[in-house]
Coordinates of C-alpha atoms in Angstrom, one line a residue:
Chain A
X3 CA 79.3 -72.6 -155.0
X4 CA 76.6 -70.0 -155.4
X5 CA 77.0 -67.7 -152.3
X6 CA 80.7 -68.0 -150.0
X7 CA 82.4 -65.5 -146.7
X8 CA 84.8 -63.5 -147.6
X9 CA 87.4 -64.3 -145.0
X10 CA 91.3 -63.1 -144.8
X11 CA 93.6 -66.2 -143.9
X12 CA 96.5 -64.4 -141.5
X13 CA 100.0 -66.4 -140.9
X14 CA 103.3 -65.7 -140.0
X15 CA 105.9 -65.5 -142.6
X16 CA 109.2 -65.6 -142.1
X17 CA 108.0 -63.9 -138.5
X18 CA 106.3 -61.3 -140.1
X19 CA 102.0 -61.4 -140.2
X20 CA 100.6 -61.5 -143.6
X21 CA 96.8 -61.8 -144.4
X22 CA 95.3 -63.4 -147.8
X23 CA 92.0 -63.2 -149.0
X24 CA 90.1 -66.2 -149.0
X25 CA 86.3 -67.5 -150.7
X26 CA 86.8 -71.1 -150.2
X27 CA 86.5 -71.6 -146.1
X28 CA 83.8 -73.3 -144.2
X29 CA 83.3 -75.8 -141.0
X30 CA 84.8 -78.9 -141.2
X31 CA 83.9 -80.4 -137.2
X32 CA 81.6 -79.0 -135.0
X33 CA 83.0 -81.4 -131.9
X34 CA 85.9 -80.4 -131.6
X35 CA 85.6 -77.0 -133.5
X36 CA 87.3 -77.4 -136.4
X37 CA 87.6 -74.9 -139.9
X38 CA 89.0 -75.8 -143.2
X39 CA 90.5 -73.5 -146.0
X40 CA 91.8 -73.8 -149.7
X41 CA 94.8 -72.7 -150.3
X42 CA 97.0 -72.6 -153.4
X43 CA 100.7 -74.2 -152.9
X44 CA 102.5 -71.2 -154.6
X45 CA 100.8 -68.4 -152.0
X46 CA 102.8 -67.1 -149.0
X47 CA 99.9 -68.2 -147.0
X48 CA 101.0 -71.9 -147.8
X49 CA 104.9 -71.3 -146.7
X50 CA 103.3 -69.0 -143.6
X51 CA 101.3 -72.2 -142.5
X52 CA 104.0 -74.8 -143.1
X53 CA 106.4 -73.1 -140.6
X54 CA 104.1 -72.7 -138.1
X55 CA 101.4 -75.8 -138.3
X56 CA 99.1 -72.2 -137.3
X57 CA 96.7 -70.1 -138.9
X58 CA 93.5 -67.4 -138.7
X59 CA 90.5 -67.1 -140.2
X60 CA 89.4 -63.2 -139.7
X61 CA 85.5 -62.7 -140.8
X62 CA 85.5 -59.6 -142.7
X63 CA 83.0 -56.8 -142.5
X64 CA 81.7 -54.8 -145.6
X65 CA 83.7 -51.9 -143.5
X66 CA 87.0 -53.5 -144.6
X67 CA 86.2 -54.5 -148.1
X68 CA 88.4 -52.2 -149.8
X69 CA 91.3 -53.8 -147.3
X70 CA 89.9 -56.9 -147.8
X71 CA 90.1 -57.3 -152.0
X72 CA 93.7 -55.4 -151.7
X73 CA 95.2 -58.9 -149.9
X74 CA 93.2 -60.8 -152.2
X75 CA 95.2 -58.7 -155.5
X76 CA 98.4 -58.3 -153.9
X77 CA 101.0 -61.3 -153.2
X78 CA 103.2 -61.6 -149.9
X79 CA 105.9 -61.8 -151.9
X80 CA 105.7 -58.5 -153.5
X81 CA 104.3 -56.5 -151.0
X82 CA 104.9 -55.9 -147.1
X83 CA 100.6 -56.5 -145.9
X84 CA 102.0 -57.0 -142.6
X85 CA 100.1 -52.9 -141.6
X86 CA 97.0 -53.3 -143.4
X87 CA 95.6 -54.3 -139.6
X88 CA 96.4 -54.0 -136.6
X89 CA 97.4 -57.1 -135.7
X90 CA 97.4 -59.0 -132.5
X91 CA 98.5 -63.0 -131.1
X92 CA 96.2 -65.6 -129.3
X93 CA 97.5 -68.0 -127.3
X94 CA 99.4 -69.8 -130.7
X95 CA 101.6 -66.9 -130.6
X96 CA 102.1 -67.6 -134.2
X97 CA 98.9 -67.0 -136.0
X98 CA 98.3 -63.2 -136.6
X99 CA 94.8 -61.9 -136.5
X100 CA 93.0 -58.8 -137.6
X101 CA 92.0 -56.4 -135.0
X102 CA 89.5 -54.4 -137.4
X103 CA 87.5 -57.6 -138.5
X104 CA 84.5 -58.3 -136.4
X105 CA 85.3 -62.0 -135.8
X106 CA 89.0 -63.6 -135.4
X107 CA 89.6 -67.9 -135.2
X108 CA 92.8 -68.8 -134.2
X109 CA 93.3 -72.4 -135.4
X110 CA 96.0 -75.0 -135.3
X111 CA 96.7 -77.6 -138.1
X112 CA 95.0 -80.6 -137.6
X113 CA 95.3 -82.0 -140.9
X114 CA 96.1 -81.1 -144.8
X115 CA 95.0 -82.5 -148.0
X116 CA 96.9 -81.9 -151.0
X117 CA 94.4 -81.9 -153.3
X118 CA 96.2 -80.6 -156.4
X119 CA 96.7 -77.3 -157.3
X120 CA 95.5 -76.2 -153.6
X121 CA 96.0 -77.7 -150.0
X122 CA 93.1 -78.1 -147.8
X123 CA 93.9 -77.3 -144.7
X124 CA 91.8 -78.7 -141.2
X125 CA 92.3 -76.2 -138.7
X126 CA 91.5 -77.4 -134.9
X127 CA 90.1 -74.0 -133.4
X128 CA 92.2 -72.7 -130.3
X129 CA 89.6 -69.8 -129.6
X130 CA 87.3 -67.3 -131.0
X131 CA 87.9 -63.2 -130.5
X132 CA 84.9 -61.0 -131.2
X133 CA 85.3 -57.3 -131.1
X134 CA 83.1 -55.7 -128.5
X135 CA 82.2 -52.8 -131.5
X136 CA 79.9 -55.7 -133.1
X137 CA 78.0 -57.2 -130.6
X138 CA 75.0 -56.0 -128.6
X139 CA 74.5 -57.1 -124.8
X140 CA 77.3 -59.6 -125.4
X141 CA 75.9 -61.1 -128.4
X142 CA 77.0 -61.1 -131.6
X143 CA 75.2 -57.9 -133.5
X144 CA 74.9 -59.7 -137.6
X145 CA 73.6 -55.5 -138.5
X146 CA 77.2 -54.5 -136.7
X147 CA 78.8 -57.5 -138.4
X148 CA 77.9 -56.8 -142.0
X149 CA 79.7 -59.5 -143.7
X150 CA 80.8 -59.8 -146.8
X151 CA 79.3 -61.9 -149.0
X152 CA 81.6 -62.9 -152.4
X153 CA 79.4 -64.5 -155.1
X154 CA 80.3 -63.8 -158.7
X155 CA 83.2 -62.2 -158.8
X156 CA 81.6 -59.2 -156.0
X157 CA 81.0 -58.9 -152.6
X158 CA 77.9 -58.4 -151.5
X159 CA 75.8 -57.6 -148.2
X160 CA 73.4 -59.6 -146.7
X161 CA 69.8 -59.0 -148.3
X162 CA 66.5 -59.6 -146.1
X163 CA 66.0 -62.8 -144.3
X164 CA 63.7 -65.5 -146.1
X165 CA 63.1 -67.3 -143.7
X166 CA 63.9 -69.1 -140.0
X167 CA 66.2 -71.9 -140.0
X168 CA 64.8 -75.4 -138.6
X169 CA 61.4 -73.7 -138.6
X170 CA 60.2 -73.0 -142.5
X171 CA 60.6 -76.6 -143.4
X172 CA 57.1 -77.7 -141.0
X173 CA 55.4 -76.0 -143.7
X174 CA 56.4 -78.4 -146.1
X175 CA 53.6 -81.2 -146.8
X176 CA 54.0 -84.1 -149.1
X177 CA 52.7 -84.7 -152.3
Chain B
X67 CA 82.1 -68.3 -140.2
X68 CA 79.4 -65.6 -140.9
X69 CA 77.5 -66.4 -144.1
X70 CA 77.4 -69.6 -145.4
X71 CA 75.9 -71.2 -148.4
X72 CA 72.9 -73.5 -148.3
X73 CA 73.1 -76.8 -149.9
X74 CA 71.7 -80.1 -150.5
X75 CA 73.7 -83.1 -150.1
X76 CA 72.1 -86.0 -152.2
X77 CA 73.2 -89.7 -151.9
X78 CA 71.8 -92.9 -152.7
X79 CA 71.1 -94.6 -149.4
X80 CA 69.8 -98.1 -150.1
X81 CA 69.5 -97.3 -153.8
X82 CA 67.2 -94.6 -153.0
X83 CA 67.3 -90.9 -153.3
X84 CA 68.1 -88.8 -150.2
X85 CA 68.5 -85.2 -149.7
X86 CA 70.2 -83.5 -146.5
X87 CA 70.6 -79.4 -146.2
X88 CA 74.3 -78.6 -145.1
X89 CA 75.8 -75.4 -144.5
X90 CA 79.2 -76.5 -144.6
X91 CA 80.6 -77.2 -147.8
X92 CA 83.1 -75.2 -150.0
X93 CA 85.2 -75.5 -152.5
X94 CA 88.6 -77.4 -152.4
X95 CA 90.7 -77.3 -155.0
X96 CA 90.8 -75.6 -158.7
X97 CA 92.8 -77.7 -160.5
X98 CA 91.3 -80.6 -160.4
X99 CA 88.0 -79.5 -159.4
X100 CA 87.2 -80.4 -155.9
X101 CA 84.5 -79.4 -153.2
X102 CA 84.2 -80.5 -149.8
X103 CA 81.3 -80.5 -147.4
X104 CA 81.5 -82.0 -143.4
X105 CA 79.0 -84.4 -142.9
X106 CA 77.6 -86.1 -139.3
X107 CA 79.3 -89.3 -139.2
X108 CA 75.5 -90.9 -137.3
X109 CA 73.6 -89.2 -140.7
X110 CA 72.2 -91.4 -143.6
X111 CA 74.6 -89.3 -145.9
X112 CA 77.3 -90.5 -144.5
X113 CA 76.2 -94.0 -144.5
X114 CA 75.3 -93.2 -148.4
X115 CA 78.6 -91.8 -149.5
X116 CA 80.2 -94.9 -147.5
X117 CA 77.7 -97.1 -150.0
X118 CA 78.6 -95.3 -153.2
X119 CA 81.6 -93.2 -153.1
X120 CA 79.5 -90.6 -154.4
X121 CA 77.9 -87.2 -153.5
X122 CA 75.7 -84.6 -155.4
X123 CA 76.0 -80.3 -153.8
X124 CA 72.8 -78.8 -155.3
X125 CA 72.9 -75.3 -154.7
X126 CA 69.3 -73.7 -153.6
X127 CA 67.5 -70.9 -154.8
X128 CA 65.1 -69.2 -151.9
X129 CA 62.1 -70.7 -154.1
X130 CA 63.1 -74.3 -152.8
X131 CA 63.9 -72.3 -149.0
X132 CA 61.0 -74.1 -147.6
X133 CA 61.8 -78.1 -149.4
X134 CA 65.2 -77.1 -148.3
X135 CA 64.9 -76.8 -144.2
X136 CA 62.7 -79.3 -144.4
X137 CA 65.6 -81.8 -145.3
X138 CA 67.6 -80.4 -142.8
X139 CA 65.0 -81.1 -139.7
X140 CA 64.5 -84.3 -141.2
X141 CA 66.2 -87.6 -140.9
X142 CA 66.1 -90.2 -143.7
X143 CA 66.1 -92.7 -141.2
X144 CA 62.5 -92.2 -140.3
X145 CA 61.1 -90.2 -143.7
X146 CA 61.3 -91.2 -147.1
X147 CA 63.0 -87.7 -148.3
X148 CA 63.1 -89.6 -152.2
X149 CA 60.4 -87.3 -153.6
X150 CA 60.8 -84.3 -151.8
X151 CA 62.9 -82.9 -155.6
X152 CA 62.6 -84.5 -159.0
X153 CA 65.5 -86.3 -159.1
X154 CA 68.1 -87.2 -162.0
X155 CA 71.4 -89.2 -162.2
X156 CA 74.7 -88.1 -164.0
X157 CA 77.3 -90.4 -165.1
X158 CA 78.6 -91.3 -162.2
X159 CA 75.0 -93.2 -161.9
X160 CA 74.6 -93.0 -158.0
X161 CA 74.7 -89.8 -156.8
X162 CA 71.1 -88.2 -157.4
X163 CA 70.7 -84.1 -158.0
X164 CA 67.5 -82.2 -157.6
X165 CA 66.6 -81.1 -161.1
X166 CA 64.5 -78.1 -159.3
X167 CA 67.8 -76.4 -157.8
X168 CA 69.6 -74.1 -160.3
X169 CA 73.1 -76.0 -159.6
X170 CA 73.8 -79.6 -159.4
X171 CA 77.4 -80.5 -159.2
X172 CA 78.2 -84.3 -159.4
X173 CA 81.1 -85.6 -157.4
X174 CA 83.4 -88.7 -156.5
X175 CA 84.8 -88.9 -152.8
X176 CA 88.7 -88.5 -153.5
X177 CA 89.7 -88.3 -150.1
X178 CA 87.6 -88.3 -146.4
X179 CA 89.0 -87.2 -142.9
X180 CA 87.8 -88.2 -139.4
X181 CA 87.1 -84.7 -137.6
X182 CA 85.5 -85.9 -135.0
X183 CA 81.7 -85.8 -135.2
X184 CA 82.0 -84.8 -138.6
X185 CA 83.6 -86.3 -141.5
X186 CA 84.8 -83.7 -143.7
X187 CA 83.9 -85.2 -147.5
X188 CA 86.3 -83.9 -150.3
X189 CA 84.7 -84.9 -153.5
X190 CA 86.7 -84.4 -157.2
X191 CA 83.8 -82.7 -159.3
X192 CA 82.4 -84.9 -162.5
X193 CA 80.4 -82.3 -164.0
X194 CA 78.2 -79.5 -163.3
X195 CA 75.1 -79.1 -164.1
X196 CA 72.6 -75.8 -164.9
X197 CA 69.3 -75.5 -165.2
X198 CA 68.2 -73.1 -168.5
X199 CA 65.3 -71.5 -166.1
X200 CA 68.9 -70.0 -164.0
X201 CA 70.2 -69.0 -166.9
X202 CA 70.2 -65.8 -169.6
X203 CA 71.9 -66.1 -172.9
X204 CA 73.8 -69.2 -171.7
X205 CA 75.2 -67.8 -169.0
X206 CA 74.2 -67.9 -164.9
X207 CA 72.3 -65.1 -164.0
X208 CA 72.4 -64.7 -160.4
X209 CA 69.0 -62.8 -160.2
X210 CA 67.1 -65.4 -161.4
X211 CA 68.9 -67.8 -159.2
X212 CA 68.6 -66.2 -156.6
X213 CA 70.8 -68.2 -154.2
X214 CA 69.9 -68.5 -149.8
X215 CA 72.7 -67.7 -147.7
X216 CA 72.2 -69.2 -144.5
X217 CA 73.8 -66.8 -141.5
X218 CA 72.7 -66.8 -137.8
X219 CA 69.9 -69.7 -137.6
X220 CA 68.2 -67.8 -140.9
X221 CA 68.3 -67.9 -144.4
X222 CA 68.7 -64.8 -146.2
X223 CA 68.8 -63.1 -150.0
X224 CA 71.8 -61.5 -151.2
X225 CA 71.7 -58.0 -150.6
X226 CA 73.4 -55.3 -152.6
X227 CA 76.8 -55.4 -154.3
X228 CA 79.8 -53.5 -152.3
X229 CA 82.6 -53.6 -154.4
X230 CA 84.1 -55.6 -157.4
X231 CA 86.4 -58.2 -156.4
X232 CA 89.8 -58.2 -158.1
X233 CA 89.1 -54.3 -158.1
X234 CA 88.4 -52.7 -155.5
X235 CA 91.4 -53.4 -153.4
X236 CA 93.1 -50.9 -156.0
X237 CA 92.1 -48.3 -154.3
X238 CA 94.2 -48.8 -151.0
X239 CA 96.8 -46.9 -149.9
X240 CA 99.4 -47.7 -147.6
X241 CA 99.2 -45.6 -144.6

């Protein structure tokens, strides 16, 4: 797909928080806010969301990129990630989220899709948390954000802006 | 959700070619190939995957950034978006791909869920397609194609590599 966020997926398991990397998130309503993520069946992450019907979707900064890749190696099953961030609850109480990351969507299942080897889950979003340390005058700051971009096998930083959004395409003129 | 990727969404609509930018589309499943993308359900893509069953992602490089926002201010209700790429069908005959973007993957709807405004599309990929200009000795080349991530209302480039995925995370220690 070119270009995707480099997200970490946080759950409960077994009561204990667990993050997993994740490339393959995006937007799946915008009324009411909804998110959807691929997961495999076999990770932790899967079990996590089936015994709570919750989940998080923590935005990653290039700041936690060594963090971030580590619960993208490293199964749940193996390996306590429950310290790699400080963690903290929403109003789900069940889906854990990562204090460090700049951005943190607490979601609630809406639906799943079992699409094969992964389940596509449709997360309703209960609320968004941004860290004060990333914004400016109460906006979101994208130079304080620096998120990570995964494309081809790396993670990236954002390069220099092309061009404006519902503006550049006024220039374009039929043939 | 940070950075996103920038893609066009093609459909027959009518039996002619339309093209609409979205920013939310990812990937679904591995095994068997799947992508999803939410679409506006009031959208002439919607009404042309309802038509068809079918859906192209073409995946832009900045050199189309301007052909590219134009199809996402644009409605194909009131403009003919047909010509805006040169166009070209697969085997799945009615789901038209923009032979100027480096990436054209070809897709049948497996399953679709009501979001709300959106319906989020999951499509089972036919085949992928790759243009040689994106290309060096057979394989993608990244530079060349040179992909717009859309983040904040603007497109951007791809900025410098961070880390190695699958790598990097070797280096953490537990505190």
């Amino acid at each position: 797909m070119g270009v995707m966020p480099a997200v970490l997926v946080g759950t409960n398991v077994k009561g204990k928080p667990n993050f997993m990397t994740a490339a393959w998130s995006t937007v799946a309503c915008m009324a009411p806010p909804m998110v959807c993520v691929a997961i495999n069946h076999a990770r932790q992450t899967a079990k996590g969301i089936g015994e709570n019907g919750t989940f998080s979707l923590n935005i990653a900064s290039t700041k936690q990129v060594t963090e971030t890749d580590y619960c993208g190696i490293v199964t749940g099953s193996h390996e306590d990630k429950s310290k790699v961030f400080s963690t903290f609850y929403g109003k789900l109480k069940t889906a854990p989220m990562a204090s460090e990351c700049p951005v943190n969507i607490e979601c609630k299942v809406y639906k799943s899709v079992d699409c094969g080897s992964h389940e596509l889950y449709i997360g309703e979003i209960s609320e968004v948390y941004m860290s004060k340390d990333y914004t400016k005058d109460g906006s979101p700051d994208l130079s304080k954000i620096d998120p990570i971009v995964y494309s081809a096998g790396s993670y990236w930083q954002l390069g220099k802006p092309v061009a404006k959004a519902f503006s550049e395409g006024k220039k374009y003129k039929k043939k």
